[in-house]
Amino acid sequence: MSTQRRPLIAGNWKMNGLREIAMPLAGELATKMNNAAPTSFDMLVCPPATMIDAVVDVAYESNLAVGGQDCHMAESGAHTGDISAQMLQDLGCSYAIVGHSERRADHGEMDDVVRAKAEAAQAAGLIAIVCVGETEAERDKGITIDVVAAQIAGSVPPASTSENTVVAYEPVWAIGTGRTPTSDEVQEVHAMMRTKVTEILGADEADKIRLLYGGSVKPSNAVELMGLADVDGALVGGASLSHDDFWQIAESCP
Ligand code: PGA
């Protein structure tokens, strides 16, 4: 982790969080953020769309940021069931995750769609968290680096900056499985990602952009993962549903 990159600890609640769980979870985190201020990290929660409004209220006047888990590429229009980046911004969100592997798999989202969504998020004034990562079959074939490099080239909008974009490396086989790559493997991919981002954004922006690791991050492995040179935070699924675990992960940032 570079001293010029402020770590981001992002919680992706996925399709979890009815009011009775979401409200106290967000409330605990907002309180912890207030009590610990100023923190050395940024903290974000991405609740399901149904809970965003309520979580924004709970997080009001704390440094807990709120984001969406996805957005549509269009500003508005005839897209039943979808939510635009502008709508997220209107609710008080400051981030939107795009291209999560579950969206890529469940909704057939390809790189060009992910890039269009990232552009929509940026245009609405949000920070786009662009997710990339190889499947287990791709890792077994030894093509992890090629796959992730191609996803970055296809999914990260060329006009991105370090202010409006974060890139998250999430090996698909590590999500929700309790398995993670070794630290050397994570650092190797992240170093390649920074090189790839340099080709798109130039050296200055690539040096400042935050690269998150995601996939079975938990308190027991966070110190090691967050200590890696090119890891600037975490995108956390399961462990973000416990305020204690999520807070411990945040406190693991060097
Ligand atoms: P996990 O999920 O932490 O439960 O592995 C990570 C993610 O999908 O963002």
mmCIF file of C-alpha atoms and ligand atoms in Angstrom:
data_model
loop_
_atom_site.group_PDB
_atom_site.id
_atom_site.type_symbol
_atom_site.label_atom_id
_atom_site.label_comp_id
_atom_site.label_asym_id
_atom_site.label_seq_id
_atom_site.Cartn_x
_atom_site.Cartn_y
_atom_site.Cartn_z
ATOM 1 C CA MET A 1 0.000 0.000 0.000
ATOM 2 C CA SER A 2 1.410 3.330 -1.019
ATOM 3 C CA THR A 3 1.205 6.253 1.393
ATOM 4 C CA GLN A 4 -0.345 8.401 -1.335
ATOM 5 C CA ARG A 5 -3.255 6.012 -1.853
ATOM 6 C CA ARG A 6 -5.876 6.111 0.878
ATOM 7 C CA PRO A 7 -7.220 2.588 1.428
ATOM 8 C CA LEU A 8 -10.858 1.898 0.638
ATOM 9 C CA ILE A 9 -12.694 -0.805 2.561
ATOM 10 C CA ALA A 10 -15.883 -1.550 0.670
ATOM 11 C CA GLY A 11 -18.676 -3.866 1.794
ATOM 12 C CA ASN A 12 -20.821 -5.534 -0.844
ATOM 13 C CA TRP A 13 -23.912 -6.786 0.944
ATOM 14 C CA LYS A 14 -25.218 -8.445 -2.237
ATOM 15 C CA MET A 15 -28.854 -9.612 -1.931
ATOM 16 C CA ASN A 16 -28.758 -9.530 1.865
ATOM 17 C CA GLY A 17 -30.157 -7.044 4.286
ATOM 18 C CA LEU A 18 -33.756 -6.673 5.360
ATOM 19 C CA ARG A 19 -34.443 -3.584 7.474
ATOM 20 C CA GLU A 20 -33.887 -5.365 10.795
ATOM 21 C CA ILE A 21 -30.358 -6.365 9.747
ATOM 22 C CA ALA A 22 -29.350 -3.477 7.508
ATOM 23 C CA MET A 23 -30.230 -0.628 9.860
ATOM 24 C CA PRO A 24 -28.221 -1.765 12.913
ATOM 25 C CA LEU A 25 -25.326 -2.919 10.695
ATOM 26 C CA ALA A 26 -25.046 0.494 9.051
ATOM 27 C CA GLY A 27 -25.653 2.202 12.381
ATOM 28 C CA GLU A 28 -22.790 0.374 14.106
ATOM 29 C CA LEU A 29 -20.409 1.219 11.272
ATOM 30 C CA ALA A 30 -21.439 4.894 11.176
ATOM 31 C CA THR A 31 -20.885 5.118 14.941
ATOM 32 C CA LYS A 32 -17.507 3.398 14.701
ATOM 33 C CA MET A 33 -16.467 5.759 11.903
ATOM 34 C CA ASN A 34 -17.475 8.774 13.999
ATOM 35 C CA ASN A 35 -15.707 7.520 17.114
ATOM 36 C CA ALA A 36 -12.542 6.643 15.212
ATOM 37 C CA ALA A 37 -12.373 9.853 13.144
ATOM 38 C CA PRO A 38 -10.080 10.719 11.534
ATOM 39 C CA THR A 39 -9.524 7.225 10.136
ATOM 40 C CA SER A 40 -6.651 6.222 7.861
ATOM 41 C CA PHE A 41 -9.080 4.499 5.475
ATOM 42 C CA ASP A 42 -12.300 5.256 3.617
ATOM 43 C CA MET A 43 -15.230 2.975 4.380
ATOM 44 C CA LEU A 44 -18.093 2.181 2.017
ATOM 45 C CA VAL A 45 -21.163 -0.026 2.251
ATOM 46 C CA CYS A 46 -23.172 -1.119 -0.795
ATOM 47 C CA PRO A 47 -26.559 -2.318 0.475
ATOM 48 C CA PRO A 48 -29.242 -3.816 -1.744
ATOM 49 C CA ALA A 49 -31.082 -1.089 -3.672
ATOM 50 C CA THR A 50 -34.115 -1.385 -1.387
ATOM 51 C CA MET A 51 -32.059 -0.291 1.630
ATOM 52 C CA ILE A 52 -29.945 2.485 0.125
ATOM 53 C CA ASP A 53 -32.234 5.334 1.151
ATOM 54 C CA ALA A 54 -32.478 4.145 4.749
ATOM 55 C CA VAL A 55 -28.738 3.436 5.011
ATOM 56 C CA VAL A 56 -27.917 6.899 3.637
ATOM 57 C CA ASP A 57 -30.068 8.327 6.443
ATOM 58 C CA VAL A 58 -28.257 6.245 9.055
ATOM 59 C CA ALA A 59 -24.867 7.239 7.642
ATOM 60 C CA TYR A 60 -25.775 10.933 7.531
ATOM 61 C CA GLU A 61 -23.068 13.126 9.071
ATOM 62 C CA SER A 62 -20.696 10.179 9.442
ATOM 63 C CA ASN A 63 -17.824 9.370 7.109
ATOM 64 C CA LEU A 64 -19.464 6.106 6.102
ATOM 65 C CA ALA A 65 -20.009 6.231 2.328
ATOM 66 C CA VAL A 66 -22.879 4.444 0.607
ATOM 67 C CA GLY A 67 -22.898 2.956 -2.879
ATOM 68 C CA GLY A 68 -24.940 0.898 -5.302
ATOM 69 C CA GLN A 69 -24.094 -2.660 -6.348
ATOM 70 C CA ASP A 70 -24.830 -1.955 -10.014
ATOM 71 C CA CYS A 71 -26.293 0.743 -12.244
ATOM 72 C CA HIS A 72 -27.802 0.899 -15.713
ATOM 73 C CA MET A 73 -25.767 2.426 -18.514
ATOM 74 C CA ALA A 74 -28.555 4.838 -19.503
ATOM 75 C CA GLU A 75 -29.538 7.955 -17.562
ATOM 76 C CA SER A 76 -33.240 7.142 -17.656
ATOM 77 C CA GLY A 77 -35.803 5.478 -19.877
ATOM 78 C CA ALA A 78 -37.759 2.315 -20.525
ATOM 79 C CA HIS A 79 -35.718 -0.185 -18.509
ATOM 80 C CA THR A 80 -38.108 -1.905 -16.130
ATOM 81 C CA GLY A 81 -36.533 -2.844 -12.837
ATOM 82 C CA ASP A 82 -33.238 -1.074 -13.478
ATOM 83 C CA ILE A 83 -31.668 1.774 -11.567
ATOM 84 C CA SER A 84 -29.583 4.542 -13.115
ATOM 85 C CA ALA A 85 -26.389 6.010 -11.753
ATOM 86 C CA GLN A 86 -28.162 9.346 -11.489
ATOM 87 C CA MET A 87 -30.775 7.733 -9.242
ATOM 88 C CA LEU A 88 -28.032 6.381 -6.988
ATOM 89 C CA GLN A 89 -26.430 9.808 -6.844
ATOM 90 C CA ASP A 90 -29.836 11.367 -6.118
ATOM 91 C CA LEU A 91 -30.243 9.014 -3.137
ATOM 92 C CA GLY A 92 -26.917 10.104 -1.675
ATOM 93 C CA CYS A 93 -24.595 7.410 -3.024
ATOM 94 C CA SER A 94 -21.034 8.262 -3.900
ATOM 95 C CA TYR A 95 -19.955 4.937 -5.448
ATOM 96 C CA ALA A 96 -21.329 2.230 -7.758
ATOM 97 C CA ILE A 97 -19.902 -1.255 -8.191
ATOM 98 C CA VAL A 98 -19.962 -2.317 -11.865
ATOM 99 C CA GLY A 99 -19.037 -5.594 -13.510
ATOM 100 C CA HIS A 100 -19.126 -7.752 -10.396
ATOM 101 C CA SER A 101 -18.609 -11.360 -11.481
ATOM 102 C CA GLU A 102 -22.090 -12.241 -10.228
ATOM 103 C CA ARG A 103 -23.519 -9.592 -12.602
ATOM 104 C CA ARG A 104 -21.253 -10.811 -15.398
ATOM 105 C CA ALA A 105 -22.410 -14.424 -14.806
ATOM 106 C CA ASP A 106 -26.087 -13.920 -13.856
ATOM 107 C CA HIS A 107 -26.855 -11.153 -16.360
ATOM 108 C CA GLY A 108 -24.396 -11.881 -19.159
ATOM 109 C CA GLU A 109 -22.629 -8.550 -18.753
ATOM 110 C CA MET A 110 -19.604 -8.344 -21.016
ATOM 111 C CA ASP A 111 -16.734 -5.863 -20.851
ATOM 112 C CA ASP A 112 -18.385 -3.318 -23.160
ATOM 113 C CA VAL A 113 -21.501 -3.216 -20.963
ATOM 114 C CA VAL A 114 -19.365 -2.898 -17.844
ATOM 115 C CA ARG A 115 -17.439 -0.033 -19.413
ATOM 116 C CA ALA A 116 -20.679 1.749 -20.382
ATOM 117 C CA LYS A 117 -21.955 1.340 -16.813
ATOM 118 C CA ALA A 118 -18.695 2.710 -15.422
ATOM 119 C CA GLU A 119 -19.004 5.694 -17.760
ATOM 120 C CA ALA A 120 -22.585 6.255 -16.610
ATOM 121 C CA ALA A 121 -21.476 6.143 -12.975
ATOM 122 C CA GLN A 122 -18.656 8.606 -13.629
ATOM 123 C CA ALA A 123 -20.980 10.929 -15.566
ATOM 124 C CA ALA A 124 -23.374 10.956 -12.597
ATOM 125 C CA GLY A 125 -20.555 12.029 -10.294
ATOM 126 C CA LEU A 126 -20.077 8.605 -8.706
ATOM 127 C CA ILE A 127 -16.863 6.664 -8.240
ATOM 128 C CA ALA A 128 -17.082 3.483 -10.327
ATOM 129 C CA ILE A 129 -15.667 0.321 -8.747
ATOM 130 C CA VAL A 130 -14.863 -1.792 -11.799
ATOM 131 C CA CYS A 131 -14.541 -5.518 -10.969
ATOM 132 C CA VAL A 132 -12.346 -7.981 -12.827
ATOM 133 C CA GLY A 133 -11.159 -11.514 -12.091
ATOM 134 C CA GLU A 134 -10.536 -14.924 -13.585
ATOM 135 C CA THR A 135 -12.606 -18.102 -13.171
ATOM 136 C CA GLU A 136 -11.115 -21.245 -11.686
ATOM 137 C CA ALA A 137 -10.883 -22.838 -15.153
ATOM 138 C CA GLU A 138 -8.947 -19.814 -16.427
ATOM 139 C CA ARG A 139 -6.590 -19.962 -13.465
ATOM 140 C CA ASP A 140 -6.038 -23.697 -14.041
ATOM 141 C CA LYS A 141 -5.155 -22.949 -17.661
ATOM 142 C CA GLY A 142 -2.529 -20.460 -16.485
ATOM 143 C CA ILE A 143 -4.167 -17.496 -18.237
ATOM 144 C CA THR A 144 -5.074 -15.374 -15.181
ATOM 145 C CA ILE A 145 -2.847 -12.462 -16.172
ATOM 146 C CA ASP A 146 -4.147 -12.403 -19.764
ATOM 147 C CA VAL A 147 -7.785 -12.617 -18.681
ATOM 148 C CA VAL A 148 -7.512 -9.845 -16.098
ATOM 149 C CA ALA A 149 -5.492 -7.626 -18.466
ATOM 150 C CA ALA A 150 -8.142 -8.044 -21.179
ATOM 151 C CA GLN A 151 -10.960 -7.270 -18.729
ATOM 152 C CA ILE A 152 -9.205 -4.088 -17.639
ATOM 153 C CA ALA A 153 -8.623 -3.014 -21.248
ATOM 154 C CA GLY A 154 -12.291 -3.680 -22.049
ATOM 155 C CA SER A 155 -13.996 -2.492 -18.854
ATOM 156 C CA VAL A 156 -12.094 0.562 -17.603
ATOM 157 C CA PRO A 157 -13.228 3.666 -19.515
ATOM 158 C CA PRO A 158 -10.279 5.386 -21.213
ATOM 159 C CA ALA A 159 -11.219 8.768 -19.711
ATOM 160 C CA SER A 160 -11.177 7.431 -16.127
ATOM 161 C CA THR A 161 -9.209 9.175 -13.401
ATOM 162 C CA SER A 162 -7.961 8.060 -10.014
ATOM 163 C CA GLU A 163 -10.709 10.263 -8.523
ATOM 164 C CA ASN A 164 -13.661 8.654 -10.272
ATOM 165 C CA THR A 165 -12.495 5.045 -10.601
ATOM 166 C CA VAL A 166 -11.385 2.140 -8.429
ATOM 167 C CA VAL A 167 -10.508 -1.277 -9.864
ATOM 168 C CA ALA A 168 -11.216 -4.427 -7.845
ATOM 169 C CA TYR A 169 -9.517 -7.748 -8.511
ATOM 170 C CA GLU A 170 -11.832 -10.553 -7.466
ATOM 171 C CA PRO A 171 -10.864 -14.068 -8.545
ATOM 172 C CA VAL A 172 -14.247 -15.684 -9.174
ATOM 173 C CA TRP A 173 -13.180 -18.930 -7.477
ATOM 174 C CA ALA A 174 -12.249 -17.032 -4.296
ATOM 175 C CA ILE A 175 -15.632 -15.343 -3.859
ATOM 176 C CA GLY A 176 -17.575 -16.799 -0.964
ATOM 177 C CA THR A 177 -15.456 -19.949 -0.905
ATOM 178 C CA GLY A 178 -12.990 -19.230 1.901
ATOM 179 C CA ARG A 179 -10.145 -19.776 -0.577
ATOM 180 C CA THR A 180 -7.755 -17.024 -1.610
ATOM 181 C CA PRO A 181 -4.742 -16.796 -3.903
ATOM 182 C CA THR A 182 -1.394 -16.610 -2.116
ATOM 183 C CA SER A 183 -0.098 -13.154 -1.282
ATOM 184 C CA ASP A 184 2.499 -13.466 -4.032
ATOM 185 C CA GLU A 185 -0.205 -14.311 -6.550
ATOM 186 C CA VAL A 186 -2.357 -11.358 -5.462
ATOM 187 C CA GLN A 187 0.584 -8.960 -5.638
ATOM 188 C CA GLU A 188 1.586 -10.300 -9.065
ATOM 189 C CA VAL A 189 -1.895 -9.641 -10.470
ATOM 190 C CA HIS A 190 -2.142 -6.213 -8.813
ATOM 191 C CA ALA A 191 1.257 -5.138 -10.154
ATOM 192 C CA MET A 192 0.152 -6.183 -13.647
ATOM 193 C CA MET A 193 -3.131 -4.290 -13.135
ATOM 194 C CA ARG A 194 -1.249 -1.102 -12.316
ATOM 195 C CA THR A 195 0.889 -1.562 -15.431
ATOM 196 C CA LYS A 196 -2.228 -2.108 -17.520
ATOM 197 C CA VAL A 197 -3.957 0.907 -15.992
ATOM 198 C CA THR A 198 -0.833 2.947 -16.771
ATOM 199 C CA GLU A 199 -1.345 2.146 -20.462
ATOM 200 C CA ILE A 200 -4.914 3.464 -20.278
ATOM 201 C CA LEU A 201 -4.659 6.408 -17.862
ATOM 202 C CA GLY A 202 -0.991 7.304 -17.841
ATOM 203 C CA ALA A 203 1.555 6.920 -15.070
ATOM 204 C CA ASP A 204 0.371 9.732 -12.778
ATOM 205 C CA GLU A 205 -3.210 8.498 -12.529
ATOM 206 C CA ALA A 206 -2.182 4.833 -12.370
ATOM 207 C CA ASP A 207 0.059 5.637 -9.445
ATOM 208 C CA LYS A 208 -2.858 7.216 -7.581
ATOM 209 C CA ILE A 209 -5.684 4.829 -8.515
ATOM 210 C CA ARG A 210 -6.874 2.417 -5.837
ATOM 211 C CA LEU A 211 -6.748 -1.295 -6.636
ATOM 212 C CA LEU A 212 -8.851 -3.396 -4.271
ATOM 213 C CA TYR A 213 -8.596 -7.117 -3.624
ATOM 214 C CA GLY A 214 -11.834 -9.076 -3.105
ATOM 215 C CA GLY A 215 -12.618 -12.745 -2.515
ATOM 216 C CA SER A 216 -12.909 -14.298 0.953
ATOM 217 C CA VAL A 217 -11.310 -11.346 2.748
ATOM 218 C CA LYS A 218 -11.756 -11.840 6.493
ATOM 219 C CA PRO A 219 -10.127 -10.602 9.685
ATOM 220 C CA SER A 220 -7.671 -13.524 9.699
ATOM 221 C CA ASN A 221 -6.163 -12.771 6.267
ATOM 222 C CA ALA A 222 -6.703 -9.010 6.014
ATOM 223 C CA VAL A 223 -3.413 -7.876 7.580
ATOM 224 C CA GLU A 224 -1.407 -9.869 5.044
ATOM 225 C CA LEU A 225 -3.531 -8.890 2.038
ATOM 226 C CA MET A 226 -3.797 -5.201 2.950
ATOM 227 C CA GLY A 227 -0.044 -5.070 3.492
ATOM 228 C CA LEU A 228 0.752 -5.901 -0.153
ATOM 229 C CA ALA A 229 2.425 -3.152 -2.163
ATOM 230 C CA ASP A 230 -0.270 -2.752 -4.822
ATOM 231 C CA VAL A 231 -3.341 -3.599 -2.738
ATOM 232 C CA ASP A 232 -5.136 -0.418 -1.679
ATOM 233 C CA GLY A 233 -8.110 -1.844 0.128
ATOM 234 C CA ALA A 234 -10.690 -4.603 -0.018
ATOM 235 C CA LEU A 235 -14.054 -5.395 -1.547
ATOM 236 C CA VAL A 236 -15.697 -7.599 1.055
ATOM 237 C CA GLY A 237 -18.815 -9.722 0.673
ATOM 238 C CA GLY A 238 -19.665 -12.191 3.448
ATOM 239 C CA ALA A 239 -17.540 -10.611 6.170
ATOM 240 C CA SER A 240 -19.095 -7.193 5.540
ATOM 241 C CA LEU A 241 -22.359 -8.476 7.024
ATOM 242 C CA SER A 242 -20.738 -8.500 10.469
ATOM 243 C CA HIS A 243 -19.823 -5.023 11.699
ATOM 244 C CA ASP A 244 -17.121 -6.486 13.957
ATOM 245 C CA ASP A 245 -15.454 -8.471 11.171
ATOM 246 C CA PHE A 246 -15.761 -5.607 8.688
ATOM 247 C CA TRP A 247 -14.294 -3.142 11.157
ATOM 248 C CA GLN A 248 -11.425 -5.494 11.957
ATOM 249 C CA ILE A 249 -10.665 -5.764 8.234
ATOM 250 C CA ALA A 250 -10.621 -1.961 7.977
ATOM 251 C CA GLU A 251 -8.287 -1.715 10.954
ATOM 252 C CA SER A 252 -5.912 -4.136 9.209
ATOM 253 C CA CYS A 253 -4.919 -1.406 6.769
ATOM 254 C CA PRO A 254 -1.326 -0.395 7.415
HETATM 255 P P1 PGA B 1 -16.727 -12.631 -0.377
HETATM 256 O O1 PGA B 1 -17.297 -11.778 -1.630
HETATM 257 O O2 PGA B 1 -15.966 -11.653 0.485
HETATM 258 O O3 PGA B 1 -17.952 -13.173 0.276
HETATM 259 O O4 PGA B 1 -15.834 -13.658 -0.945
HETATM 260 C C1 PGA B 1 -16.541 -10.794 -2.244
HETATM 261 C C2 PGA B 1 -17.316 -10.132 -3.349
HETATM 262 O O5 PGA B 1 -18.009 -10.831 -4.098
HETATM 263 O O6 PGA B 1 -17.273 -8.893 -3.511
#
